[in-house]
Amino acid sequence: MQDSYTIKHASQAIALCRGIFAKKLTDYGASWRIMRPMSITDQLFIKAKRIRTLETDTAMINEGILPEFMALVNYGIIGLIQLQLGYADSADITPVEALGLYDRYARVTLELMAAKTHDYGDAWRDMRVISYTDLILTKIQRIKQIENNDGETIISEGIDSNLMDIINYAIFAIIKLTDGEE
């Protein structure tokens, strides 16, 4: 992976998200294993809609948007894991196995980010966080349509590519929010 501002800071953002994921594994185990793909899509939608609400209105619960972007990263990675494993009737993997899968999909997603950074440069740095929110909501709508089409596409990228884009947009937002850029 290339050494750039984006990749360095993205790795730091993923580490923050992974820390939360690991703590929740301790609290709940891999309870998310029972979630079907459409339920994960709906969780992503709920988080992104909350971010959009917080961007335009005063919060009733003062948690901020940073934790919601972190949740988008973690649910996006859960979505990638579930695409590979399918859903289960119980938490059928250990926390160690879950973290191994998390690390694998985080790495694949960061590799995609590195490739896109090569092609697009750091253009994301000139974007506003609200644009990431809108792009994430767009990707979620695309996933919903693909799910309604039984996972089939004619010319477009699949669910996995859209999930990785959601994760990467959320990472860009985390970088901006933790660096105080916005």
Coordinates of N, CA and C in Angstrom, one line a residue:
M1 N 0.8 -1.2 0.0 CA 0.0 0.0 0.0 C 0.9 1.2 0.0
Q2 N 0.5 2.2 -0.8 CA 1.3 3.4 -0.9 C 1.3 4.2 0.5
D3 N 2.4 4.9 0.7 CA 2.5 5.7 1.9 C 2.0 7.1 1.6
S4 N 0.8 7.5 2.0 CA 0.3 8.8 1.7 C -0.5 9.3 3.0
Y5 N -0.8 10.6 3.0 CA -1.6 11.2 4.0 C -2.9 10.4 4.2
T6 N -3.5 10.1 3.1 CA -4.8 9.4 3.2 C -4.7 8.1 3.8
I7 N -3.8 7.3 3.4 CA -3.7 5.9 3.9 C -3.2 5.9 5.3
K8 N -2.3 6.8 5.7 CA -1.9 6.9 7.1 C -3.0 7.2 8.0
H9 N -3.8 8.3 7.6 CA -4.9 8.7 8.5 C -6.1 7.7 8.4
A10 N -6.3 7.1 7.3 CA -7.3 6.1 7.2 C -7.0 4.9 8.1
S11 N -5.8 4.5 8.1 CA -5.4 3.4 9.0 C -5.6 3.8 10.5
Q12 N -5.3 5.0 10.8 CA -5.6 5.5 12.2 C -7.1 5.5 12.5
A13 N -7.9 5.9 11.5 CA -9.4 5.9 11.7 C -9.9 4.5 11.9
I14 N -9.4 3.5 11.0 CA -9.8 2.1 11.2 C -9.5 1.6 12.5
A15 N -8.3 2.0 13.0 CA -7.9 1.5 14.4 C -8.8 2.0 15.4
L16 N -9.3 3.2 15.3 CA -10.3 3.7 16.3 C -11.6 2.9 16.2
C17 N -12.1 2.6 15.0 CA -13.3 1.8 14.8 C -13.1 0.4 15.3
R18 N -11.9 -0.2 15.0 CA -11.7 -1.6 15.4 C -11.7 -1.7 16.9
G19 N -11.2 -0.6 17.6 CA -11.2 -0.6 19.1 C -12.6 -0.7 19.6
I20 N -13.5 0.0 19.0 CA -14.9 0.0 19.4 C -15.5 -1.4 19.1
F21 N -15.2 -1.9 17.9 CA -15.7 -3.2 17.5 C -15.3 -4.3 18.5
A22 N -14.0 -4.2 18.9 CA -13.4 -5.2 19.8 C -14.1 -5.1 21.2
K23 N -14.4 -3.9 21.7 CA -15.1 -3.8 23.0 C -16.5 -4.3 22.9
K24 N -17.2 -4.0 21.8 CA -18.5 -4.5 21.6 C -18.6 -6.1 21.5
L25 N -17.5 -6.6 20.9 CA -17.4 -8.1 20.9 C -17.3 -8.7 22.3
T26 N -16.6 -7.9 23.2 CA -16.5 -8.4 24.6 C -17.8 -8.3 25.3
D27 N -18.6 -7.2 25.0 CA -19.9 -7.0 25.6 C -20.9 -8.0 25.1
Y28 N -21.0 -8.1 23.7 CA -22.1 -8.8 23.1 C -21.8 -10.1 22.4
G29 N -20.5 -10.4 22.2 CA -20.1 -11.5 21.3 C -20.4 -11.1 19.9
A30 N -20.4 -12.0 19.0 CA -20.7 -11.8 17.6 C -22.2 -11.9 17.3
S31 N -23.0 -11.3 18.2 CA -24.5 -11.3 18.1 C -25.0 -10.9 16.7
W32 N -24.2 -10.0 16.0 CA -24.6 -9.5 14.7 C -24.6 -10.6 13.7
R33 N -24.1 -11.8 14.0 CA -24.1 -12.9 13.0 C -25.5 -13.4 12.6
I34 N -26.5 -13.0 13.5 CA -27.9 -13.4 13.1 C -28.5 -12.4 12.1
M35 N -27.9 -11.3 11.9 CA -28.4 -10.3 11.0 C -28.4 -10.7 9.5
R36 N -29.5 -10.6 8.9 CA -29.6 -10.9 7.4 C -29.1 -9.6 6.7
P37 N -28.7 -9.8 5.4 CA -28.1 -8.6 4.7 C -29.0 -7.4 4.7
M38 N -30.3 -7.6 4.5 CA -31.2 -6.4 4.5 C -31.3 -5.7 5.8
S39 N -31.1 -6.4 6.9 CA -31.1 -5.8 8.2 C -29.8 -5.0 8.4
I40 N -28.7 -5.4 7.9 CA -27.5 -4.7 7.9 C -27.6 -3.4 7.1
T41 N -28.2 -3.5 5.9 CA -28.5 -2.4 5.1 C -29.3 -1.3 5.9
D42 N -30.4 -1.8 6.5 CA -31.2 -0.9 7.3 C -30.5 -0.3 8.5
Q43 N -29.6 -1.0 9.1 CA -28.7 -0.4 10.2 C -27.9 0.7 9.6
L44 N -27.3 0.5 8.4 CA -26.5 1.5 7.8 C -27.3 2.7 7.5
F45 N -28.6 2.5 7.0 CA -29.5 3.5 6.7 C -29.8 4.4 7.9
I46 N -30.1 3.7 9.0 CA -30.5 4.4 10.2 C -29.3 5.3 10.7
K47 N -28.1 4.8 10.7 CA -26.9 5.6 11.1 C -26.7 6.8 10.1
A48 N -26.8 6.6 8.8 CA -26.6 7.7 7.9 C -27.7 8.7 8.0
K49 N -29.0 8.3 8.2 CA -30.1 9.2 8.4 C -29.9 10.0 9.6
R50 N -29.4 9.4 10.7 CA -29.1 10.1 11.9 C -28.1 11.2 11.7
I51 N -27.0 10.8 11.0 CA -26.0 11.8 10.7 C -26.6 13.0 10.0
R52 N -27.4 12.7 9.0 CA -28.0 13.8 8.2 C -28.9 14.7 9.0
T53 N -29.6 14.1 9.9 CA -30.4 14.8 10.9 C -29.5 15.7 11.8
L54 N -28.5 15.1 12.3 CA -27.6 15.9 13.2 C -26.9 17.0 12.4
E55 N -26.7 16.9 11.1 CA -26.0 17.9 10.3 C -26.9 19.1 10.1
T56 N -28.2 18.9 10.2 CA -29.2 19.9 9.9 C -30.0 20.4 11.1
D57 N -29.9 19.7 12.2 CA -30.8 20.0 13.3 C -30.1 19.8 14.7
T58 N -30.6 20.4 15.7 CA -30.0 20.2 17.0 C -30.4 18.8 17.6
A59 N -29.4 18.1 18.1 CA -29.6 16.8 18.6 C -30.4 16.7 19.9
M60 N -31.3 15.8 20.1 CA -32.0 15.6 21.3 C -31.1 14.7 22.3
I61 N -30.3 13.8 21.7 CA -29.3 13.0 22.4 C -27.9 13.5 21.9
N62 N -27.2 14.0 22.8 CA -25.9 14.7 22.5 C -24.7 13.7 22.4
E63 N -24.7 13.0 21.3 CA -23.6 12.0 21.1 C -22.7 12.4 19.9
G64 N -23.2 13.3 19.0 CA -22.4 13.8 17.9 C -22.4 12.8 16.8
I65 N -21.8 13.3 15.6 CA -21.8 12.4 14.4 C -20.6 11.5 14.3
L66 N -19.5 11.8 15.0 CA -18.3 11.0 14.9 C -18.6 9.5 15.2
P67 N -19.3 9.2 16.4 CA -19.6 7.8 16.7 C -20.5 7.2 15.6
E68 N -21.4 8.0 14.9 CA -22.2 7.4 13.9 C -21.4 7.0 12.6
F69 N -20.4 7.8 12.3 CA -19.5 7.5 11.2 C -18.7 6.2 11.5
M70 N -18.3 6.1 12.8 CA -17.6 4.9 13.2 C -18.5 3.7 13.1
A71 N -19.7 3.9 13.5 CA -20.7 2.8 13.4 C -20.9 2.4 11.9
L72 N -20.9 3.3 11.0 CA -21.0 3.0 9.6 C -19.8 2.1 9.1
V73 N -18.6 2.5 9.6 CA -17.4 1.7 9.2 C -17.6 0.2 9.8
N74 N -18.0 0.1 11.0 CA -18.1 -1.2 11.6 C -19.3 -2.0 11.0
Y75 N -20.4 -1.4 10.8 CA -21.5 -2.1 10.1 C -21.2 -2.5 8.7
G76 N -20.4 -1.6 8.0 CA -20.0 -1.9 6.7 C -19.1 -3.1 6.6
I77 N -18.2 -3.2 7.6 CA -17.3 -4.4 7.6 C -18.2 -5.7 8.0
I78 N -19.1 -5.5 9.0 CA -20.0 -6.6 9.3 C -20.7 -7.0 8.0
G79 N -21.2 -6.1 7.3 CA -21.9 -6.4 6.0 C -21.0 -7.3 5.1
L80 N -19.7 -6.9 4.9 CA -18.8 -7.7 4.1 C -18.6 -9.1 4.7
I81 N -18.5 -9.2 6.0 CA -18.3 -10.5 6.6 C -19.6 -11.3 6.3
Q82 N -20.8 -10.8 6.5 CA -22.0 -11.5 6.3 C -22.2 -11.9 4.9
L83 N -21.7 -11.1 3.9 CA -21.8 -11.5 2.5 C -21.0 -12.8 2.3
Q84 N -19.8 -12.9 3.0 CA -19.0 -14.0 2.8 C -19.6 -15.3 3.5
L85 N -19.9 -15.1 4.8 CA -20.3 -16.2 5.6 C -21.8 -16.5 5.6
G86 N -22.6 -15.6 5.2 CA -24.1 -15.7 5.3 C -24.5 -15.5 6.8
Y87 N -25.7 -15.4 7.0 CA -26.1 -15.2 8.4 C -26.3 -16.5 9.1
A88 N -26.3 -16.5 10.4 CA -26.4 -17.7 11.3 C -27.6 -17.6 12.2
D89 N -27.9 -18.6 12.9 CA -29.0 -18.6 13.9 C -28.5 -18.2 15.3
S90 N -27.1 -18.1 15.4 CA -26.5 -17.8 16.7 C -25.2 -17.1 16.4
A91 N -24.6 -16.6 17.5 CA -23.2 -16.1 17.4 C -22.2 -17.3 17.3
D92 N -22.0 -17.7 16.1 CA -21.2 -18.9 15.8 C -19.8 -18.8 15.6
I93 N -19.2 -17.6 15.8 CA -17.8 -17.4 15.7 C -17.3 -16.7 17.0
T94 N -16.0 -17.0 17.3 CA -15.4 -16.4 18.5 C -15.1 -14.9 18.2
P95 N -14.8 -14.2 19.3 CA -14.3 -12.8 19.1 C -13.0 -12.8 18.3
V96 N -12.2 -13.8 18.6 CA -10.9 -13.8 17.8 C -11.1 -14.0 16.3
E97 N -12.0 -14.9 16.0 CA -12.4 -15.1 14.6 C -13.0 -13.9 14.0
A98 N -13.9 -13.2 14.8 CA -14.5 -12.0 14.3 C -13.5 -10.9 14.0
L99 N -12.6 -10.8 14.9 CA -11.5 -9.7 14.7 C -10.6 -10.1 13.5
G100 N -10.4 -11.3 13.3 CA -9.6 -11.7 12.1 C -10.3 -11.4 10.8
L101 N -11.6 -11.6 10.8 CA -12.4 -11.3 9.6 C -12.5 -9.8 9.5
Y102 N -12.6 -9.1 10.6 CA -12.7 -7.6 10.6 C -11.4 -7.1 9.9
D103 N -10.3 -7.6 10.4 CA -9.0 -7.1 9.9 C -8.8 -7.4 8.4
R104 N -9.3 -8.6 7.9 CA -9.2 -8.9 6.5 C -10.0 -7.9 5.7
Y105 N -11.2 -7.6 6.1 CA -12.0 -6.7 5.3 C -11.6 -5.3 5.4
A106 N -11.1 -4.9 6.5 CA -10.5 -3.6 6.7 C -9.3 -3.4 5.7
R107 N -8.5 -4.4 5.7 CA -7.3 -4.4 4.8 C -7.8 -4.3 3.3
V108 N -8.7 -5.1 2.9 CA -9.2 -5.1 1.5 C -9.8 -3.7 1.2
T109 N -10.5 -3.1 2.1 CA -11.1 -1.8 1.9 C -10.1 -0.7 1.8
L110 N -9.1 -0.8 2.7 CA -8.0 0.2 2.6 C -7.2 0.0 1.3
E111 N -7.1 -1.2 0.8 CA -6.4 -1.4 -0.5 C -7.2 -0.7 -1.6
L112 N -8.5 -0.8 -1.6 CA -9.3 -0.1 -2.5 C -9.1 1.4 -2.4
M113 N -9.1 1.9 -1.2 CA -8.9 3.3 -1.0 C -7.5 3.7 -1.6
A114 N -6.5 2.9 -1.4 CA -5.2 3.3 -1.9 C -5.2 3.3 -3.4
A115 N -5.9 2.4 -4.1 CA -6.0 2.4 -5.5 C -6.8 3.6 -6.0
K116 N -7.9 4.0 -5.3 CA -8.6 5.1 -5.7 C -7.9 6.4 -5.4
T117 N -7.1 6.4 -4.4 CA -6.3 7.6 -4.1 C -5.2 7.8 -5.2
H118 N -4.7 6.7 -5.7 CA -3.8 6.8 -6.8 C -4.4 7.5 -8.0
D119 N -5.6 7.1 -8.3 CA -6.3 7.6 -9.4 C -6.9 9.0 -9.2
Y120 N -7.4 9.3 -8.0 CA -8.1 10.5 -7.8 C -7.3 11.5 -6.9
G121 N -6.2 11.1 -6.4 CA -5.4 11.9 -5.5 C -6.2 12.1 -4.2
D122 N -6.0 13.1 -3.5 CA -6.6 13.4 -2.2 C -7.8 14.3 -2.4
A123 N -8.5 14.2 -3.5 CA -9.7 15.1 -3.8 C -10.7 15.1 -2.7
W124 N -10.8 14.0 -1.9 CA -11.8 13.9 -0.8 C -11.5 15.0 0.2
R125 N -10.3 15.4 0.3 CA -9.9 16.4 1.3 C -10.6 17.8 1.1
D126 N -11.0 18.0 -0.2 CA -11.7 19.3 -0.5 C -13.2 19.2 -0.5
M127 N -13.7 18.0 -0.1 CA -15.1 17.8 0.0 C -15.6 18.1 1.4
R128 N -16.9 18.4 1.6 CA -17.5 18.6 2.9 C -18.0 17.3 3.4
V129 N -18.0 17.2 4.8 CA -18.5 16.0 5.4 C -20.0 15.7 5.0
I130 N -20.8 16.8 4.8 CA -22.2 16.5 4.4 C -22.2 15.8 3.0
S131 N -21.2 16.0 2.2 CA -21.2 15.3 0.9 C -20.9 13.8 1.1
Y132 N -20.1 13.5 2.1 CA -19.9 12.1 2.4 C -21.2 11.4 2.8
T133 N -21.9 12.2 3.7 CA -23.2 11.6 4.1 C -24.2 11.4 3.0
D134 N -24.3 12.3 2.0 CA -25.1 12.1 0.9 C -24.7 11.0 0.0
L135 N -23.4 10.9 -0.2 CA -22.8 9.7 -1.0 C -23.1 8.4 -0.3
I136 N -23.0 8.4 1.0 CA -23.3 7.1 1.8 C -24.7 6.8 1.6
L137 N -25.6 7.7 1.7 CA -27.1 7.5 1.6 C -27.4 7.0 0.2
T138 N -26.7 7.5 -0.8 CA -26.8 7.1 -2.2 C -26.4 5.6 -2.4
K139 N -25.2 5.3 -1.8 CA -24.7 3.9 -1.8 C -25.7 3.0 -1.2
I140 N -26.3 3.4 0.0 CA -27.3 2.5 0.7 C -28.5 2.3 -0.2
Q141 N -29.0 3.4 -0.9 CA -30.1 3.2 -1.8 C -29.8 2.2 -3.0
R142 N -28.5 2.3 -3.4 CA -28.1 1.3 -4.5 C -28.1 -0.1 -3.9
I143 N -27.6 -0.3 -2.7 CA -27.6 -1.6 -2.1 C -29.0 -2.1 -2.0
K144 N -30.0 -1.3 -1.5 CA -31.4 -1.7 -1.4 C -31.9 -2.1 -2.7
Q145 N -31.6 -1.4 -3.8 CA -32.1 -1.8 -5.1 C -31.5 -3.1 -5.6
I146 N -30.2 -3.3 -5.3 CA -29.6 -4.6 -5.7 C -30.2 -5.7 -4.9
E147 N -30.5 -5.5 -3.6 CA -31.1 -6.5 -2.8 C -32.5 -6.8 -3.3
N148 N -33.2 -5.8 -3.8 CA -34.6 -6.0 -4.4 C -34.5 -6.7 -5.7
N149 N -33.3 -6.7 -6.3 CA -33.1 -7.4 -7.6 C -32.4 -8.8 -7.3
D150 N -32.6 -9.3 -6.1 CA -32.0 -10.6 -5.7 C -30.5 -10.6 -5.8
G151 N -29.8 -9.5 -5.6 CA -28.4 -9.4 -5.6 C -27.8 -9.3 -7.0
E152 N -28.6 -9.2 -8.0 CA -28.1 -9.2 -9.4 C -28.0 -7.8 -9.9
T153 N -26.9 -7.5 -10.7 CA -26.8 -6.3 -11.4 C -26.5 -6.6 -12.9
I154 N -26.7 -5.6 -13.7 CA -26.5 -5.8 -15.2 C -25.1 -5.3 -15.5
I155 N -24.8 -4.0 -15.0 CA -23.6 -3.4 -15.4 C -22.9 -2.8 -14.2
S156 N -23.6 -2.7 -13.1 CA -23.1 -2.0 -11.9 C -22.3 -2.8 -11.0
E157 N -21.5 -2.2 -10.1 CA -20.8 -2.9 -9.0 C -21.8 -3.5 -8.1
G158 N -21.4 -4.5 -7.4 CA -22.2 -5.3 -6.5 C -22.3 -4.7 -5.1
I159 N -22.9 -5.4 -4.2 CA -23.1 -4.9 -2.8 C -21.8 -4.7 -2.1
D160 N -20.9 -5.7 -2.3 CA -19.6 -5.5 -1.7 C -18.8 -4.2 -2.0
S161 N -18.8 -3.9 -3.3 CA -18.2 -2.6 -3.7 C -18.9 -1.4 -3.1
N162 N -20.2 -1.4 -3.0 CA -20.9 -0.3 -2.4 C -20.6 -0.2 -0.9
L163 N -20.5 -1.4 -0.2 CA -20.2 -1.4 1.2 C -18.8 -0.8 1.4
M164 N -17.8 -1.2 0.6 CA -16.5 -0.7 0.7 C -16.5 0.9 0.5
D165 N -17.3 1.3 -0.5 CA -17.3 2.8 -0.7 C -17.9 3.5 0.6
I166 N -19.0 2.9 1.1 CA -19.6 3.5 2.4 C -18.5 3.6 3.5
I167 N -17.8 2.5 3.7 CA -16.7 2.4 4.7 C -15.7 3.6 4.4
N168 N -15.3 3.7 3.2 CA -14.2 4.7 2.8 C -14.7 6.1 3.0
Y169 N -16.0 6.4 2.6 CA -16.5 7.7 2.8 C -16.6 8.0 4.3
A170 N -17.0 7.0 5.1 CA -17.1 7.2 6.5 C -15.7 7.5 7.1
I171 N -14.7 6.8 6.6 CA -13.4 7.0 7.1 C -12.9 8.4 6.7
F172 N -13.2 8.9 5.6 CA -12.9 10.3 5.2 C -13.5 11.2 6.2
A173 N -14.8 11.0 6.6 CA -15.4 11.9 7.5 C -14.8 11.8 8.9
I174 N -14.4 10.6 9.3 CA -13.7 10.4 10.6 C -12.4 11.2 10.6
I175 N -11.6 11.1 9.5 CA -10.4 11.8 9.4 C -10.6 13.3 9.6
K176 N -11.6 13.9 8.8 CA -11.9 15.3 8.9 C -12.4 15.7 10.3
L177 N -13.2 14.9 10.9 CA -13.8 15.3 12.2 C -12.7 15.2 13.3
T178 N -11.8 14.2 13.2 CA -10.8 14.0 14.3 C -9.6 15.0 14.1
D179 N -9.4 15.4 12.9 CA -8.4 16.4 12.6 C -8.9 17.8 12.8
G180 N -10.2 18.0 13.1 CA -10.7 19.3 13.3 C -10.9 20.1 12.0
E181 N -10.9 19.4 10.9 CA -11.0 20.1 9.6 C -12.4 20.6 9.3
E182 N -13.4 20.1 10.0 CA -14.8 20.5 9.8 C -15.5 20.6 11.0

